[in-house]
Amino acid sequence: MKVNQAEIVISAAGKKQYPKEFIPEIALAGRSNVGKSSFINKMIQRKNLARTSSKPGKTQTLNFYKINESFHFVDVPGYGYAKVSKKERAKWGRMMEEYFAEREQLQATALVIDVRHQPTEDDCVMYDYLKHFELPVMVIATKLDKIKKGQRDKQLKLVADTLEMDDGDQLIPFSSETGEGKDAAWKKMLEYLNSNR
């Protein structure tokens, strides 16, 4: 997939600010600091359209990126960061529910997981949450370049088993450094984007 155009449209704090345009969307979910911004930037071949933050839990808005005038990547706030207050966590929960339960344009979600570690309880809760809304989920096992080739299969199996992934959901090994997995991720995303148009 060649990306000729990519721009941030809006950072929305609630549904009143969501883009009105009826084009398909792929949501990107993951723990704070797992590498969602790096994933977006690698997918669209831009250095810093999506800003990487040194302060986990900083993104408290849904960031809509318009790609090739035809669909949106929607970067949702990261989860699982301990220093976020209960009040902020409750606000995050309402924001997620509003988007995942009601957004008609949403076609699928990419759940970004750090392949070096066993998925956390928060990762499992997020996966189950997305399946509760009957959303297709592709799991992006990122930071692949940080593990030895001999460990890959073991780590990927650990991710799939811990999440108890549905047979229809795809696990894609990915590296923002080398670009490995980018073509596979685009192929799956395009399937989702073209399925319900």
PDB file of N, CA, C and O in Angstrom, residues 42-94:
ATOM      1  N   LYS A  42       5.553   4.124  10.847  1.00  0.00           N
ATOM      2  CA  LYS A  42       6.169   3.142   9.938  1.00  0.00           C
ATOM      3  C   LYS A  42       5.180   2.746   8.836  1.00  0.00           C
ATOM      4  O   LYS A  42       5.548   2.628   7.675  1.00  0.00           O
ATOM      5  N   MET A  43       3.916   2.573   9.201  1.00  0.00           N
ATOM      6  CA  MET A  43       2.908   2.170   8.222  1.00  0.00           C
ATOM      7  C   MET A  43       2.730   3.227   7.130  1.00  0.00           C
ATOM      8  O   MET A  43       2.509   2.896   5.967  1.00  0.00           O
ATOM      9  N   ILE A  44       2.831   4.502   7.516  1.00  0.00           N
ATOM     10  CA  ILE A  44       2.599   5.560   6.523  1.00  0.00           C
ATOM     11  C   ILE A  44       3.897   6.186   6.027  1.00  0.00           C
ATOM     12  O   ILE A  44       3.880   7.138   5.255  1.00  0.00           O
ATOM     13  N   GLN A  45       5.031   5.620   6.475  1.00  0.00           N
ATOM     14  CA  GLN A  45       6.367   6.065   6.052  1.00  0.00           C
ATOM     15  C   GLN A  45       6.609   7.541   6.355  1.00  0.00           C
ATOM     16  O   GLN A  45       7.113   8.286   5.516  1.00  0.00           O
ATOM     17  N   ARG A  46       6.210   7.950   7.552  1.00  0.00           N
ATOM     18  CA  ARG A  46       6.501   9.308   8.023  1.00  0.00           C
ATOM     19  C   ARG A  46       7.286   9.219   9.312  1.00  0.00           C
ATOM     20  O   ARG A  46       7.050   8.326  10.116  1.00  0.00           O
ATOM     21  N   LYS A  47       8.179  10.189   9.500  1.00  0.00           N
ATOM     22  CA  LYS A  47       8.997  10.151  10.724  1.00  0.00           C
ATOM     23  C   LYS A  47       8.184  10.476  11.975  1.00  0.00           C
ATOM     24  O   LYS A  47       8.295   9.821  12.987  1.00  0.00           O
ATOM     25  N   ASN A  48       7.380  11.522  11.919  1.00  0.00           N
ATOM     26  CA  ASN A  48       6.726  11.914  13.175  1.00  0.00           C
ATOM     27  C   ASN A  48       5.355  12.562  12.990  1.00  0.00           C
ATOM     28  O   ASN A  48       5.048  13.560  13.613  1.00  0.00           O
ATOM     29  N   LEU A  49       4.546  11.967  12.094  1.00  0.00           N
ATOM     30  CA  LEU A  49       3.159  12.450  12.008  1.00  0.00           C
ATOM     31  C   LEU A  49       2.461  12.147  13.335  1.00  0.00           C
ATOM     32  O   LEU A  49       1.818  12.989  13.930  1.00  0.00           O
ATOM     33  N   ALA A  50       2.618  10.894  13.776  1.00  0.00           N
ATOM     34  CA  ALA A  50       2.115  10.526  15.107  1.00  0.00           C
ATOM     35  C   ALA A  50       3.249  10.765  16.090  1.00  0.00           C
ATOM     36  O   ALA A  50       4.325  10.208  15.943  1.00  0.00           O
ATOM     37  N   ARG A  51       2.999  11.610  17.072  1.00  0.00           N
ATOM     38  CA  ARG A  51       4.050  11.979  18.026  1.00  0.00           C
ATOM     39  C   ARG A  51       4.252  10.878  19.051  1.00  0.00           C
ATOM     40  O   ARG A  51       3.307  10.411  19.661  1.00  0.00           O
ATOM     41  N   THR A  52       5.517  10.490  19.225  1.00  0.00           N
ATOM     42  CA  THR A  52       5.824   9.534  20.281  1.00  0.00           C
ATOM     43  C   THR A  52       6.051  10.330  21.562  1.00  0.00           C
ATOM     44  O   THR A  52       6.670  11.386  21.538  1.00  0.00           O
ATOM     45  N   SER A  53       5.529   9.829  22.654  1.00  0.00           N
ATOM     46  CA  SER A  53       5.584  10.579  23.905  1.00  0.00           C
ATOM     47  C   SER A  53       6.493   9.892  24.912  1.00  0.00           C
ATOM     48  O   SER A  53       6.502   8.670  25.024  1.00  0.00           O
ATOM     49  N   SER A  54       7.267  10.693  25.632  1.00  0.00           N
ATOM     50  CA  SER A  54       8.093  10.141  26.705  1.00  0.00           C
ATOM     51  C   SER A  54       7.296  10.059  28.002  1.00  0.00           C
ATOM     52  O   SER A  54       7.754   9.547  29.002  1.00  0.00           O
ATOM     53  N   LYS A  55       6.063  10.604  27.973  1.00  0.00           N
ATOM     54  CA  LYS A  55       5.199  10.554  29.157  1.00  0.00           C
ATOM     55  C   LYS A  55       4.039   9.603  28.889  1.00  0.00           C
ATOM     56  O   LYS A  55       3.063   9.978  28.241  1.00  0.00           O
ATOM     57  N   PRO A  56       4.145   8.347  29.364  1.00  0.00           N
ATOM     58  CA  PRO A  56       3.058   7.388  29.135  1.00  0.00           C
ATOM     59  C   PRO A  56       1.753   7.907  29.704  1.00  0.00           C
ATOM     60  O   PRO A  56       1.729   8.588  30.714  1.00  0.00           O
ATOM     61  N   GLY A  57       0.657   7.567  29.022  1.00  0.00           N
ATOM     62  CA  GLY A  57      -0.663   7.978  29.487  1.00  0.00           C
ATOM     63  C   GLY A  57      -1.012   9.402  29.089  1.00  0.00           C
ATOM     64  O   GLY A  57      -2.026   9.942  29.501  1.00  0.00           O
ATOM     65  N   LYS A  58      -0.157  10.010  28.241  1.00  0.00           N
ATOM     66  CA  LYS A  58      -0.353  11.418  27.888  1.00  0.00           C
ATOM     67  C   LYS A  58      -1.515  11.621  26.918  1.00  0.00           C
ATOM     68  O   LYS A  58      -2.232  12.601  26.978  1.00  0.00           O
ATOM     69  N   THR A  59      -1.694  10.671  25.989  1.00  0.00           N
ATOM     70  CA  THR A  59      -2.760  10.828  24.996  1.00  0.00           C
ATOM     71  C   THR A  59      -4.113  10.581  25.645  1.00  0.00           C
ATOM     72  O   THR A  59      -4.427   9.453  26.000  1.00  0.00           O
ATOM     73  N   GLN A  60      -4.907  11.618  25.816  1.00  0.00           N
ATOM     74  CA  GLN A  60      -6.239  11.453  26.393  1.00  0.00           C
ATOM     75  C   GLN A  60      -7.316  11.861  25.381  1.00  0.00           C
ATOM     76  O   GLN A  60      -8.406  12.270  25.758  1.00  0.00           O
ATOM     77  N   THR A  61      -6.973  11.772  24.128  1.00  0.00           N
ATOM     78  CA  THR A  61      -7.931  12.067  23.058  1.00  0.00           C
ATOM     79  C   THR A  61      -7.842  10.959  22.018  1.00  0.00           C
ATOM     80  O   THR A  61      -6.879  10.196  21.994  1.00  0.00           O
ATOM     81  N   LEU A  62      -8.875  10.887  21.164  1.00  0.00           N
ATOM     82  CA  LEU A  62      -8.810   9.987  20.015  1.00  0.00           C
ATOM     83  C   LEU A  62      -8.259  10.804  18.854  1.00  0.00           C
ATOM     84  O   LEU A  62      -8.839  11.816  18.467  1.00  0.00           O
ATOM     85  N   ASN A  63      -7.120  10.376  18.344  1.00  0.00           N
ATOM     86  CA  ASN A  63      -6.472  11.107  17.256  1.00  0.00           C
ATOM     87  C   ASN A  63      -6.834  10.469  15.916  1.00  0.00           C
ATOM     88  O   ASN A  63      -6.512   9.303  15.673  1.00  0.00           O
ATOM     89  N   PHE A  64      -7.509  11.249  15.073  1.00  0.00           N
ATOM     90  CA  PHE A  64      -7.958  10.760  13.764  1.00  0.00           C
ATOM     91  C   PHE A  64      -6.959  11.183  12.688  1.00  0.00           C
ATOM     92  O   PHE A  64      -6.734  12.378  12.480  1.00  0.00           O
ATOM     93  N   TYR A  65      -6.359  10.195  12.031  1.00  0.00           N
ATOM     94  CA  TYR A  65      -5.427  10.448  10.929  1.00  0.00           C
ATOM     95  C   TYR A  65      -6.092  10.031   9.622  1.00  0.00           C
ATOM     96  O   TYR A  65      -6.518   8.879   9.494  1.00  0.00           O
ATOM     97  N   LYS A  66      -6.169  10.946   8.686  1.00  0.00           N
ATOM     98  CA  LYS A  66      -6.785  10.623   7.394  1.00  0.00           C
ATOM     99  C   LYS A  66      -5.699  10.153   6.430  1.00  0.00           C
ATOM    100  O   LYS A  66      -4.686  10.828   6.236  1.00  0.00           O
ATOM    101  N   ILE A  67      -5.925   8.989   5.838  1.00  0.00           N
ATOM    102  CA  ILE A  67      -4.925   8.367   4.973  1.00  0.00           C
ATOM    103  C   ILE A  67      -5.471   8.277   3.549  1.00  0.00           C
ATOM    104  O   ILE A  67      -6.550   7.704   3.323  1.00  0.00           O
ATOM    105  N   ASN A  68      -4.714   8.822   2.599  1.00  0.00           N
ATOM    106  CA  ASN A  68      -5.066   8.754   1.168  1.00  0.00           C
ATOM    107  C   ASN A  68      -6.497   9.198   0.875  1.00  0.00           C
ATOM    108  O   ASN A  68      -7.132   8.675  -0.048  1.00  0.00           O
ATOM    109  N   GLU A  69      -7.006  10.123   1.702  1.00  0.00           N
ATOM    110  CA  GLU A  69      -8.372  10.644   1.508  1.00  0.00           C
ATOM    111  C   GLU A  69      -9.439   9.552   1.562  1.00  0.00           C
ATOM    112  O   GLU A  69     -10.577   9.770   1.173  1.00  0.00           O
ATOM    113  N   SER A  70      -9.077   8.340   2.034  1.00  0.00           N
ATOM    114  CA  SER A  70     -10.047   7.245   1.912  1.00  0.00           C
ATOM    115  C   SER A  70     -10.412   6.550   3.221  1.00  0.00           C
ATOM    116  O   SER A  70     -11.427   5.870   3.306  1.00  0.00           O
ATOM    117  N   PHE A  71      -9.585   6.680   4.258  1.00  0.00           N
ATOM    118  CA  PHE A  71      -9.936   6.066   5.541  1.00  0.00           C
ATOM    119  C   PHE A  71      -9.178   6.771   6.668  1.00  0.00           C
ATOM    120  O   PHE A  71      -8.257   7.548   6.433  1.00  0.00           O
ATOM    121  N   HIS A  72      -9.595   6.463   7.905  1.00  0.00           N
ATOM    122  CA  HIS A  72      -8.935   7.019   9.091  1.00  0.00           C
ATOM    123  C   HIS A  72      -8.243   5.919   9.891  1.00  0.00           C
ATOM    124  O   HIS A  72      -8.819   4.843  10.086  1.00  0.00           O
ATOM    125  N   PHE A  73      -7.025   6.208  10.358  1.00  0.00           N
ATOM    126  CA  PHE A  73      -6.448   5.507  11.499  1.00  0.00           C
ATOM    127  C   PHE A  73      -6.939   6.291  12.711  1.00  0.00           C
ATOM    128  O   PHE A  73      -6.873   7.524  12.723  1.00  0.00           O
ATOM    129  N   VAL A  74      -7.411   5.593  13.743  1.00  0.00           N
ATOM    130  CA  VAL A  74      -7.847   6.287  14.953  1.00  0.00           C
ATOM    131  C   VAL A  74      -7.021   5.759  16.124  1.00  0.00           C
ATOM    132  O   VAL A  74      -7.172   4.608  16.546  1.00  0.00           O
ATOM    133  N   ASP A  75      -6.120   6.599  16.599  1.00  0.00           N
ATOM    134  CA  ASP A  75      -5.240   6.250  17.713  1.00  0.00           C
ATOM    135  C   ASP A  75      -5.987   6.546  19.008  1.00  0.00           C
ATOM    136  O   ASP A  75      -6.262   7.701  19.322  1.00  0.00           O
ATOM    137  N   VAL A  76      -6.351   5.477  19.728  1.00  0.00           N
ATOM    138  CA  VAL A  76      -7.118   5.675  20.970  1.00  0.00           C
ATOM    139  C   VAL A  76      -6.156   5.762  22.155  1.00  0.00           C
ATOM    140  O   VAL A  76      -5.034   5.254  22.079  1.00  0.00           O
ATOM    141  N   PRO A  77      -6.559   6.428  23.245  1.00  0.00           N
ATOM    142  CA  PRO A  77      -5.642   6.606  24.380  1.00  0.00           C
ATOM    143  C   PRO A  77      -5.124   5.277  24.913  1.00  0.00           C
ATOM    144  O   PRO A  77      -5.855   4.296  24.991  1.00  0.00           O
ATOM    145  N   GLY A  78      -3.849   5.276  25.267  1.00  0.00           N
ATOM    146  CA  GLY A  78      -3.231   4.074  25.825  1.00  0.00           C
ATOM    147  C   GLY A  78      -3.811   3.741  27.194  1.00  0.00           C
ATOM    148  O   GLY A  78      -4.358   4.594  27.881  1.00  0.00           O
ATOM    149  N   TYR A  79      -3.680   2.478  27.576  1.00  0.00           N
ATOM    150  CA  TYR A  79      -4.217   2.033  28.872  1.00  0.00           C
ATOM    151  C   TYR A  79      -3.095   1.424  29.713  1.00  0.00           C
ATOM    152  O   TYR A  79      -1.983   1.211  29.229  1.00  0.00           O
ATOM    153  N   GLY A  80      -3.430   1.166  30.974  1.00  0.00           N
ATOM    154  CA  GLY A  80      -2.514   0.406  31.829  1.00  0.00           C
ATOM    155  C   GLY A  80      -1.397   1.223  32.436  1.00  0.00           C
ATOM    156  O   GLY A  80      -0.400   0.664  32.889  1.00  0.00           O
ATOM    157  N   TYR A  81      -1.541   2.554  32.445  1.00  0.00           N
ATOM    158  CA  TYR A  81      -0.482   3.354  33.060  1.00  0.00           C
ATOM    159  C   TYR A  81      -0.871   3.703  34.493  1.00  0.00           C
ATOM    160  O   TYR A  81      -1.897   4.338  34.734  1.00  0.00           O
ATOM    161  N   ALA A  82      -0.058   3.275  35.444  1.00  0.00           N
ATOM    162  CA  ALA A  82      -0.406   3.323  36.865  1.00  0.00           C
ATOM    163  C   ALA A  82      -0.635   4.733  37.407  1.00  0.00           C
ATOM    164  O   ALA A  82      -1.403   4.925  38.335  1.00  0.00           O
ATOM    165  N   LYS A  83       0.047   5.727  36.844  1.00  0.00           N
ATOM    166  CA  LYS A  83      -0.029   7.073  37.437  1.00  0.00           C
ATOM    167  C   LYS A  83      -1.277   7.862  37.019  1.00  0.00           C
ATOM    168  O   LYS A  83      -1.413   9.019  37.358  1.00  0.00           O
ATOM    169  N   VAL A  84      -2.158   7.236  36.276  1.00  0.00           N
ATOM    170  CA  VAL A  84      -3.398   7.919  35.887  1.00  0.00           C
ATOM    171  C   VAL A  84      -4.405   7.777  37.030  1.00  0.00           C
ATOM    172  O   VAL A  84      -4.590   6.695  37.572  1.00  0.00           O
ATOM    173  N   SER A  85      -5.071   8.871  37.380  1.00  0.00           N
ATOM    174  CA  SER A  85      -6.010   8.862  38.509  1.00  0.00           C
ATOM    175  C   SER A  85      -7.265   8.043  38.176  1.00  0.00           C
ATOM    176  O   SER A  85      -7.565   7.795  37.014  1.00  0.00           O
ATOM    177  N   LYS A  86      -7.992   7.674  39.243  1.00  0.00           N
ATOM    178  CA  LYS A  86      -9.239   6.909  39.054  1.00  0.00           C
ATOM    179  C   LYS A  86     -10.234   7.692  38.208  1.00  0.00           C
ATOM    180  O   LYS A  86     -10.933   7.132  37.374  1.00  0.00           O
ATOM    181  N   LYS A  87     -10.281   8.990  38.438  1.00  0.00           N
ATOM    182  CA  LYS A  87     -11.202   9.857  37.699  1.00  0.00           C
ATOM    183  C   LYS A  87     -10.856   9.836  36.199  1.00  0.00           C
ATOM    184  O   LYS A  87     -11.735   9.702  35.342  1.00  0.00           O
ATOM    185  N   GLU A  88      -9.555   9.939  35.899  1.00  0.00           N
ATOM    186  CA  GLU A  88      -9.115   9.919  34.494  1.00  0.00           C
ATOM    187  C   GLU A  88      -9.384   8.546  33.864  1.00  0.00           C
ATOM    188  O   GLU A  88      -9.729   8.442  32.702  1.00  0.00           O
ATOM    189  N   ARG A  89      -9.189   7.511  34.677  1.00  0.00           N
ATOM    190  CA  ARG A  89      -9.434   6.154  34.181  1.00  0.00           C
ATOM    191  C   ARG A  89     -10.910   5.960  33.826  1.00  0.00           C
ATOM    192  O   ARG A  89     -11.247   5.337  32.825  1.00  0.00           O
ATOM    193  N   ALA A  90     -11.794   6.506  34.677  1.00  0.00           N
ATOM    194  CA  ALA A  90     -13.240   6.418  34.419  1.00  0.00           C
ATOM    195  C   ALA A  90     -13.605   7.188  33.153  1.00  0.00           C
ATOM    196  O   ALA A  90     -14.395   6.721  32.331  1.00  0.00           O
ATOM    197  N   LYS A  91     -12.975   8.342  32.975  1.00  0.00           N
ATOM    198  CA  LYS A  91     -13.208   9.158  31.779  1.00  0.00           C
ATOM    199  C   LYS A  91     -12.743   8.399  30.532  1.00  0.00           C
ATOM    200  O   LYS A  91     -13.412   8.383  29.503  1.00  0.00           O
ATOM    201  N   TRP A  92     -11.584   7.747  30.652  1.00  0.00           N
ATOM    202  CA  TRP A  92     -11.038   6.924  29.559  1.00  0.00           C
ATOM    203  C   TRP A  92     -12.034   5.827  29.198  1.00  0.00           C
ATOM    204  O   TRP A  92     -12.328   5.601  28.023  1.00  0.00           O
ATOM    205  N   GLY A  93     -12.591   5.164  30.228  1.00  0.00           N
ATOM    206  CA  GLY A  93     -13.554   4.081  30.007  1.00  0.00           C
ATOM    207  C   GLY A  93     -14.784   4.555  29.250  1.00  0.00           C
ATOM    208  O   GLY A  93     -15.248   3.887  28.320  1.00  0.00           O
ATOM    209  N   ARG A  94     -15.293   5.714  29.636  1.00  0.00           N
ATOM    210  CA  ARG A  94     -16.479   6.266  28.950  1.00  0.00           C
ATOM    211  C   ARG A  94     -16.156   6.620  27.500  1.00  0.00           C
ATOM    212  O   ARG A  94     -16.951   6.368  26.595  1.00  0.00           O
TER     213      ARG A  94
END
